[in-house]
XYZ file of C-alpha atoms in Angstrom:
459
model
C 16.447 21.287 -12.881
C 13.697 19.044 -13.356
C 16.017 17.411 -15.923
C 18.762 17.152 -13.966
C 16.866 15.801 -11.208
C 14.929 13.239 -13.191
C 18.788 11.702 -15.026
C 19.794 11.451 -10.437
C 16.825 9.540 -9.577
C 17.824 7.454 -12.181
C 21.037 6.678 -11.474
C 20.057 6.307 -8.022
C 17.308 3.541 -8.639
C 20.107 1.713 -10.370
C 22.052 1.983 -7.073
C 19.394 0.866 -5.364
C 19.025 -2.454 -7.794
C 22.764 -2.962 -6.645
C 22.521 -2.918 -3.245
C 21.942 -6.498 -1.883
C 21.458 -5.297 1.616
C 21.987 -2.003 3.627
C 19.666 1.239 4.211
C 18.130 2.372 0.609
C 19.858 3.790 -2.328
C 21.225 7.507 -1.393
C 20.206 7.713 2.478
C 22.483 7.469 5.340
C 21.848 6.314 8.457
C 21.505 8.535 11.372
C 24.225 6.540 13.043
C 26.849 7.344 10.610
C 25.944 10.750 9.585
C 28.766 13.168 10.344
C 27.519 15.717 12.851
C 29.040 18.556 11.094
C 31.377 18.555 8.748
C 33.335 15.974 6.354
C 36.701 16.061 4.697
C 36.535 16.888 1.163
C 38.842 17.089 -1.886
C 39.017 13.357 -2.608
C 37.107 14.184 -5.672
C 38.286 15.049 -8.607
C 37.393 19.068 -8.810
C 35.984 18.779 -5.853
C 36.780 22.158 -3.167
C 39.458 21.908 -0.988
C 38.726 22.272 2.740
C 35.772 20.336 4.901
C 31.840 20.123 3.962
C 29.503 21.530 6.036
C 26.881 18.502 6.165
C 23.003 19.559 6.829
C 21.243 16.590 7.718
C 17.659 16.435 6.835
C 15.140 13.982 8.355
C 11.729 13.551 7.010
C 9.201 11.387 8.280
C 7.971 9.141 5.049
C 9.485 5.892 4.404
C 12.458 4.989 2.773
C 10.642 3.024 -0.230
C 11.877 2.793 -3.550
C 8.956 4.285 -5.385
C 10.341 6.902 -7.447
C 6.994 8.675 -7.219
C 6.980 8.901 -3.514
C 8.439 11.790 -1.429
C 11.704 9.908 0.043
C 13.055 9.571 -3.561
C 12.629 12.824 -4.612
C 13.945 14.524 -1.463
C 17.007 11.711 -2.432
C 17.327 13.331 -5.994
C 16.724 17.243 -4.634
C 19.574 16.265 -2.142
C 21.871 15.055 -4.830
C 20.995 17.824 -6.832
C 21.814 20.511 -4.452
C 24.910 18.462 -3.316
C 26.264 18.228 -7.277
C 25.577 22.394 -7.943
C 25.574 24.211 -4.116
C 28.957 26.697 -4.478
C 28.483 26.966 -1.074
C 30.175 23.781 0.213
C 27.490 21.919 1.342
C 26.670 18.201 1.645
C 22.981 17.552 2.468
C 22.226 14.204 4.071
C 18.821 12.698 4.271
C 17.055 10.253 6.241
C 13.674 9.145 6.272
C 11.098 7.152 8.330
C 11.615 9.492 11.435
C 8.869 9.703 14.130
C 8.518 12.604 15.886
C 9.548 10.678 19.147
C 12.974 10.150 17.224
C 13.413 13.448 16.060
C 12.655 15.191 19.854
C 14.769 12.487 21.484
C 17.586 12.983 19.279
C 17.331 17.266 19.464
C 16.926 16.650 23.541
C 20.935 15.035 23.199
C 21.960 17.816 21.269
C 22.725 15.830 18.244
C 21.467 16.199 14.638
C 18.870 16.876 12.831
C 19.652 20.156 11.218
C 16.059 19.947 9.630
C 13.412 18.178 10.489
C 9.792 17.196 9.150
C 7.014 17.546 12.040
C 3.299 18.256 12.679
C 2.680 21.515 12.627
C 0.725 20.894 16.228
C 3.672 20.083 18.007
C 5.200 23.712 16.975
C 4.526 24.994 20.479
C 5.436 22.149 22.779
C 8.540 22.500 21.294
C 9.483 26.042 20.554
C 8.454 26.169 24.655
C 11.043 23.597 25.505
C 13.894 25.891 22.855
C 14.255 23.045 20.091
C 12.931 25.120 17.280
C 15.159 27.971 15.899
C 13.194 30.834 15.349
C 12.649 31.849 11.201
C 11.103 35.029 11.696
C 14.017 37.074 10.185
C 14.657 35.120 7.458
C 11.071 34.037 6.071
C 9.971 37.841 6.687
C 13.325 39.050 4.812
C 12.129 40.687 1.408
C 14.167 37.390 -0.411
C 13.170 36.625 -3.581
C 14.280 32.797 -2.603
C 11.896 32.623 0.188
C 9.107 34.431 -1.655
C 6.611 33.979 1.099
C 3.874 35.585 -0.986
C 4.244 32.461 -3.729
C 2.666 30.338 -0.464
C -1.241 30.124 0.499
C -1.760 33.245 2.548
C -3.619 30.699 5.452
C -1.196 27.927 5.420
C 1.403 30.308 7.716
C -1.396 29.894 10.564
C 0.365 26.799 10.827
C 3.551 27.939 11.206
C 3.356 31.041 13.898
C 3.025 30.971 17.311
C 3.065 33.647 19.806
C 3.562 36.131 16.583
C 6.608 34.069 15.601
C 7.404 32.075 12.692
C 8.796 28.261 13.958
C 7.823 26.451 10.946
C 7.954 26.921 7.039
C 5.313 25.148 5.060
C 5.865 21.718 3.604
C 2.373 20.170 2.312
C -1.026 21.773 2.318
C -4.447 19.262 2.423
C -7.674 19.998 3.134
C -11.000 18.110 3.364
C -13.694 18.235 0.797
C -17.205 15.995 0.001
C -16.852 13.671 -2.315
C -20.155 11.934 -3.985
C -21.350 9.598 -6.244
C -23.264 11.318 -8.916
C -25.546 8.913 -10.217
C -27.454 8.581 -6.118
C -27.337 12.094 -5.799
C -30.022 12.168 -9.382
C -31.839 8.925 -8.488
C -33.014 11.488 -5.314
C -33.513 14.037 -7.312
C -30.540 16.278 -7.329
C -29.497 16.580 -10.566
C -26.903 19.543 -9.068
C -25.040 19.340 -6.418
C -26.437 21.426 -3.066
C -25.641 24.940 -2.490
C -26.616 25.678 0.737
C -26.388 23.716 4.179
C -29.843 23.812 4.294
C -30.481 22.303 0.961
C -27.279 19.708 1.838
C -29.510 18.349 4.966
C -32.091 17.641 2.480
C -30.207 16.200 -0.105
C -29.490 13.382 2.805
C -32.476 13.089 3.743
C -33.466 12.029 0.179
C -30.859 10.223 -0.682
C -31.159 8.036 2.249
C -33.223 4.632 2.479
C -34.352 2.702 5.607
C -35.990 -0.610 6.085
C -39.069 -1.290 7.232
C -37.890 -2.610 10.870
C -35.988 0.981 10.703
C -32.476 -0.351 9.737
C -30.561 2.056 7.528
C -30.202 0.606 3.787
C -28.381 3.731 2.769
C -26.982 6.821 4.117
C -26.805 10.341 1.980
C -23.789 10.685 4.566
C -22.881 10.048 7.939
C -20.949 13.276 9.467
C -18.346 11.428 11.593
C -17.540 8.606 9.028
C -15.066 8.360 9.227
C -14.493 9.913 12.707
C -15.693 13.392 14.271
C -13.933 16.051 12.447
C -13.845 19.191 14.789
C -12.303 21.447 12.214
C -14.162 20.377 9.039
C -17.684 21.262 10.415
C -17.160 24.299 12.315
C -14.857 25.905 9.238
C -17.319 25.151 7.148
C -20.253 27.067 9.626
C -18.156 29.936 10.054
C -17.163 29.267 13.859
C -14.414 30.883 15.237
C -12.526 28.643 18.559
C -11.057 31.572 20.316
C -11.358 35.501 20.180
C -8.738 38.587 19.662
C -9.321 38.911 23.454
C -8.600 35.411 24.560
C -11.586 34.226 25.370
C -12.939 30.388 24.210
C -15.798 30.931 21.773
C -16.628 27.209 21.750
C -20.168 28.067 22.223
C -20.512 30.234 19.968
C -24.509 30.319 17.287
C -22.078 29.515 14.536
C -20.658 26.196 16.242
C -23.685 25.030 18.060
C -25.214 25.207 13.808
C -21.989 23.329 13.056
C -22.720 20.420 15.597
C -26.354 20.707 15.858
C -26.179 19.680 12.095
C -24.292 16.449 12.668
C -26.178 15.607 15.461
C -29.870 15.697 13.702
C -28.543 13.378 11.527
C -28.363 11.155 14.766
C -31.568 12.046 15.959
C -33.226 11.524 12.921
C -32.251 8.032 11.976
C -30.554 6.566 15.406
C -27.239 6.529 16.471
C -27.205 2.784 16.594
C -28.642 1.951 13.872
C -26.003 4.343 12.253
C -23.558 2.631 13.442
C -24.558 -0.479 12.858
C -24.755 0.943 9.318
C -21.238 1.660 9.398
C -19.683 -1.875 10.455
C -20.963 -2.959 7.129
C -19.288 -0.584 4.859
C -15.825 -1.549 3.089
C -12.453 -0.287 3.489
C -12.421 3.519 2.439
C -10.214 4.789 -0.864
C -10.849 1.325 -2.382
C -13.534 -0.442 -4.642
C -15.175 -1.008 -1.788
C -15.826 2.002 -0.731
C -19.459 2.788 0.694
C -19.667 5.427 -2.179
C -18.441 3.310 -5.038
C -20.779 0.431 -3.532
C -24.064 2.368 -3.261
C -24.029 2.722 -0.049
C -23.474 6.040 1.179
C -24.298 8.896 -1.287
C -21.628 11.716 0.475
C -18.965 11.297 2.231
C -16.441 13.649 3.672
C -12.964 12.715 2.581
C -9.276 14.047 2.695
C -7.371 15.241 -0.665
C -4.476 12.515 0.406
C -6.605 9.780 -1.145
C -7.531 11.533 -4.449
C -5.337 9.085 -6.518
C -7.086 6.196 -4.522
C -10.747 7.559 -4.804
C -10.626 8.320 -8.942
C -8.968 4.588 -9.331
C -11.952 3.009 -7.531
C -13.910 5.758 -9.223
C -12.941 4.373 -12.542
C -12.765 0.437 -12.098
C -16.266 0.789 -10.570
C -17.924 2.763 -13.177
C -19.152 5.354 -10.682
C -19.460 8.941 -11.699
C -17.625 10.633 -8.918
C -17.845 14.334 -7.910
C -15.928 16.106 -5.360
C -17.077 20.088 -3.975
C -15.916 22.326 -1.224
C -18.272 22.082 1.579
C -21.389 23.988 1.104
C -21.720 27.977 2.665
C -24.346 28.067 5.125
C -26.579 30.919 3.118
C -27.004 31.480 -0.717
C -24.266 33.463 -2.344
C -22.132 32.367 0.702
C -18.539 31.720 0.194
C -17.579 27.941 0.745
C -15.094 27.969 3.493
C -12.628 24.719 3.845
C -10.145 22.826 6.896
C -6.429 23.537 6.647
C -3.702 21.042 7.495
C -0.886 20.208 6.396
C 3.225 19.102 7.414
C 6.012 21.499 8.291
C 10.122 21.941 8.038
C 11.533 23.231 11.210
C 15.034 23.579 12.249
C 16.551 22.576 15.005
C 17.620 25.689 17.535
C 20.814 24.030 18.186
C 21.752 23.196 14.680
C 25.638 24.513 14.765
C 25.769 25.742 10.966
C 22.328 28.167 11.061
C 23.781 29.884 7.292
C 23.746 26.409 5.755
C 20.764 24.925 7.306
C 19.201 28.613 6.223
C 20.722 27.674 2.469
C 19.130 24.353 2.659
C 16.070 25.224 3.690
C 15.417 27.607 0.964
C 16.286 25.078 -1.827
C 14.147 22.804 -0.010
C 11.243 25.061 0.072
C 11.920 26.858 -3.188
C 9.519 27.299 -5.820
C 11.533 24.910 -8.076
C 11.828 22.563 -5.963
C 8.146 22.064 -4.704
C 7.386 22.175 -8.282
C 9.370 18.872 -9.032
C 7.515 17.246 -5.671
C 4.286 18.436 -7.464
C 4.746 16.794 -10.415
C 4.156 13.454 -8.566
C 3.560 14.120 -5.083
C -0.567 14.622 -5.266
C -0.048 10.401 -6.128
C 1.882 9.639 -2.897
C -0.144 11.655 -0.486
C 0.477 15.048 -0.297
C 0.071 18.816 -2.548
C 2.811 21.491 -2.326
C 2.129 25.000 -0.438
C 3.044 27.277 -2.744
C 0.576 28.538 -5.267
C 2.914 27.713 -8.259
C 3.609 24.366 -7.229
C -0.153 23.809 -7.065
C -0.521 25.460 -9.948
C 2.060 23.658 -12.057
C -0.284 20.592 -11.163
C -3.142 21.398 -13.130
C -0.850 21.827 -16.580
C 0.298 18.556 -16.445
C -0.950 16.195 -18.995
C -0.325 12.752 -16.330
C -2.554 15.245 -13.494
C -6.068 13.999 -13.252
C -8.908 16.390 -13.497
C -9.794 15.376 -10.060
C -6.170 16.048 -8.871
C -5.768 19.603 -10.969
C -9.669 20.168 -9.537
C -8.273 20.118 -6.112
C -5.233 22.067 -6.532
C -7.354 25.014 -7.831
C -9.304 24.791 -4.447
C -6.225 24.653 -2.300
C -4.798 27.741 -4.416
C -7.660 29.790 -4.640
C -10.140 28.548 -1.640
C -10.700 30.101 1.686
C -8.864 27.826 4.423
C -8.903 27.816 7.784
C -6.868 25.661 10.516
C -7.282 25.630 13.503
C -5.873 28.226 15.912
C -1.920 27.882 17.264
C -1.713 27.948 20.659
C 0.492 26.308 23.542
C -2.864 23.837 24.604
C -4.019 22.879 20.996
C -3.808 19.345 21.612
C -5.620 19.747 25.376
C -8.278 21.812 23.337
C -8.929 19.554 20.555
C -9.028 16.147 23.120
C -11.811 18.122 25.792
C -13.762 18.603 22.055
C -13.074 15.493 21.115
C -14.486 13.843 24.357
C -17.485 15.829 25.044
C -18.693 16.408 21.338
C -18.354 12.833 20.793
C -21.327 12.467 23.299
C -23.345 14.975 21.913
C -23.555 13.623 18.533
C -24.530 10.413 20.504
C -27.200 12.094 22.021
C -25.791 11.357 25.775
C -26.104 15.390 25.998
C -26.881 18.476 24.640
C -24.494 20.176 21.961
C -24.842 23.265 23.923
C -24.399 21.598 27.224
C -21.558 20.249 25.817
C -20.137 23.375 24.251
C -20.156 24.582 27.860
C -17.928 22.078 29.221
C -15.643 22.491 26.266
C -15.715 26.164 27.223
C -15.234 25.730 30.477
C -12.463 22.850 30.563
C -10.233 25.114 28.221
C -10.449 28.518 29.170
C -8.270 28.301 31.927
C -5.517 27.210 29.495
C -6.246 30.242 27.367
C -6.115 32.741 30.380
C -2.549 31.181 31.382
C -1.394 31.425 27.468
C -2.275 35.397 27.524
C-alpha cells in the first residue's frame, strides 16, 4: 500500500503544480460535494450504477506539504477510491472547525465523517449528531482490531458506557531538559522521585541578589496551568465509581501543593516577570536551549521542533515521563489526543462503516506514522507507534516517545456531560492558588463544591 500510496501523492503534487487557482490538489469543496451519491461508468472499467460518496472532513489545513496530514488523508482517499470493490467514492475536505462541522450536521447535510475533540463527544452525542459505534468497534473484526489501540486512549472515546468516537491521534505531555544545567547542579541523572524533582529545581535555579530570578529549574504553569499533567502524574483521581467529585482529594492537594511551593518559594511575580523574558517555545530560543530554564514541561506535538533547536544550539536535550511520587513508583502520564466520529444522520451508515475502518486501519495509520510525528501528531494504535521507532528517517527522540505512548501508563481525563464546566471552575480557582490569592485546599473545596451538582444531575 505504502507504495501505492506514495506513486498518488505524487501524481497529486503534480496536480497541484497545475492548478493556477482553485481549492488544493485532490479536495473538493464542501459546496460541491455530492450529498450522496454520483453517476458512475464514465470511466473506462469503471462499475456501472451510482457511487456512494462518504465525505470526510478533517480539521488540518489544506497545505501542500506532502508530510502533513491533509496530503496523506488526499493519497489514503485516492487509494481507497482506486481499489474499494465496494463502490465507494471518498471525498475529503480539510480546514474544518468544529463550529463548521456542528453547523453543517445541525442542517442535516454532510459530513459523513468528521475530525473533532474528543471533549465535545458529549455535547454532541446529547444533542443526537454522533452515531453510536458501539456494535461495530466491539464486533470481534479483525479490521477494527480494537486491541492493536492503547488500552487508555478509548477513555476518550466512551461516554455513558458507549463508544461515540474511534481514536485518531494519541499525545501526551512529558519533561523535557537540558542536560548539561541539570550536571552543572549536580544531577548527573535525571530525578526519580517527586521529592528528589523539587530539589533538582531548587538547585538548578539562580536568583539575584535584589531577589530577581536569573534562572528557573522549571516553572510548573509555563507554559499555562496544566490540570491533567500534575494530578496524573500524583496519582489523583477527579471523580469516584460512586459519583462523587474527588477534587480534594491527599493525592491532588500533593499535585497542586507542589506547583504552588514553587510560588512561594521564589515569588509569583518575580516568576513571572521571569517569564516575559523567555523566547518563543519549540524554537532556538527556547528558555531551555538558552539557559534559562533547566525543565520544562512540554507536549510530544513539538518533538520535531524541540530536537531541531536541540541540534542547531548544541544543547544536549533529554526528555522523561514525569517522575512517580515514591521510589520504585510507576511514572504515570496525561492522555489526549483527536477523534473520528460519524455523523448520526449520515444516510449510507455500511459505507461510512467501510470508510471508517480503512481510515482507522492498521495500514493505514502506519503510512500517517511514517511522517505524521513531523507534522504534529502520533497514531493510536500500538503498531503504528511501533512502526515509528524502525524507521531509519525517525529520530531517537521521536521513536523515544512512541515507546512511551505504546507502553506507558496514560490517563485522560474523565468523560462526562460537564467536562468543559469542570475543567473551567479548576481552571479559575487553581489559577489563584498557585498565585497564592488562596489556599490549594480552600480552593479544592470550591472546585468540589461548584461541580458536584453537575455530577449528581449526570448520575
Amino acid at each position: 500500500m505504502k507504495k501505492v500510496l506514495a506513486l498518488i501523492l505524487a501524481l497529486t503534487l503534480a496536480m497541484t503544480l497545475l492548478a493556477a487557482c482553485g481549492s488544493p490538489a485532490g479536495s473538493t469543496p464542501a459546496s460541491s460535494a455530492p450529498a450522496n451519491s454520483t453517476p458512475a461508468g464514465d470511466t473506462p472499467g469503471e462499475p456501472a450504477g451510482e457511487k456512494t460518496v462518504v465525505t470526510v472532513w478533517c480539521m488540518h489545513a489544506e497545505d501542500e506539504e506532502p508530510t502533513k496530514p491533509y496530503q496523506r488523508l488526499l493519497a489514503w482517499a485516492e487509494d481507497f477510491n482506486a481499489t474499494n470493490t465496494d463502490n465507494i467514492e471518498v471525498v475529503v475536505s480539510g480546514a474544518k472547525t468544529a463550529d463548521v462541522i456542528t453547523t453543517t450536521i445541525a442542517s442535516g447535510s454532510t459530513p459523513d465523517i468528521f475530525q473533532n475533540f474528543w471533549n465535545n463527544a458529549p455535547g454532541w452525542a446529547n444533542n443526537g449528531a454522533l452515531l453510536d459505534l458501539t456494535e461495530y468497534v466491539n464486533a470481534e473484526d479483525p479490521e477494527w482490531d480494537k486491541s492493536d489501540f492503547v488500552d487508555s486512549i478509548w477513555e476518550l472515546c466512551t461516554y455513558q458506557d458507549k463508544i461515540y468516537s474511534v481514536p485518531m491521534t494519541i499525545s501526551s505531555t512529558y519533561l523535557f531538559y537540558n542536560k548539561t544545567m541539570l550536571a552543572n547542579a549536580g544531577w548527573t541523572e535525571f530525578p526519580t522521585t517527586m521529592e528528589e524533582l523539587a530539589q533538582c529545581i531548587r538547585d538548578c535555579t539562580k536568583v539575584n541578589d535584589d531577589g530577581s530570578i536569573a534562572q528557573m529549574g522549571l516553572i510548573p504553569d509555563y507554559p499555562w496551568l496544566d490540570n491533567v499533567l500534575w494530578p496524573v502524574a500524583f496519582g489523583a483521581d477527579y471523580i469516584d465509581d460512586s459519583g462523587k467529585i474527588t477534587f480534594d482529594s491527599p493525592e491532588m492537594m500533593a499535585a497542586y501543593q507542589f506547583q504552588a511551593d514553587i510560588y512561594n518559594e521564589y515569588g509569583y511575580d518575580e516568576i513571572k516577570r521571569f517569564v516575559d523574558t523567555c523566547g518563543a517555545r519549540a524554537t532556538n530560543e527556547d528558555p531551555l536551549f538558552t539557559g534559562k530554564i533547566a525543565i520544562r514541561w512540554q507536549g510530544d506535538s513539538a518533538v520535531a521542533s524541540m530536537v531541531q533547536a536541540a541540534k542547531e544550539t548544541n544543547t544536549e536535550m533529554g526528555i522523561v515521563e514525569m517522575p512517580p511520587v515514591t521510589a520504585g513508583g510507576k511514572s504515570q502520564s496525561m492522555l489526549t489526543g483527536g477523534v473520528w466520529e460519524v455523523n448520526a444522520k449520515t444516510e449510507n451508515i455500511e459505507a461510512t462503516i467501510t470508510v471508517l475502518k480503512s481510515l482507522t486501519s492498521k495500514e493505514t495509520m502506519a503510512y500517517f506514522a511514517e511522517g505524521d510525528f513531523g507534522g504534529g501528531n502520533f497514531q493510536p494504535r500500538k503498531s503504528a507507534l511501533t512502526s515509528i521507532t524502525e524507521l531509519d528517517t525517525a529520530s531517537d527522540e521521536a521513536k523515544q516517545i512512541a515507546v512511551m505512548l505504546r507502553d506507558g501508563e496514560l490517563h485522560a481525563f474523565p468523560m462526562s456531560s460537564y467536562v468543559n464546566e469542570y475543567l473551567n471552575e479548576i481552571g479559575t480557582y487553581m489559577t489563584e492558588a498557585i498565585a497564592g490569592n488562596t489556599t490549594v485546599e480552600e480552593a479544592a473545596k470550591s472546585v468540589v463544591e461548584a461541580v458536584q451538582p453537575l455530577a449528581d444531575g449526570d448520575q
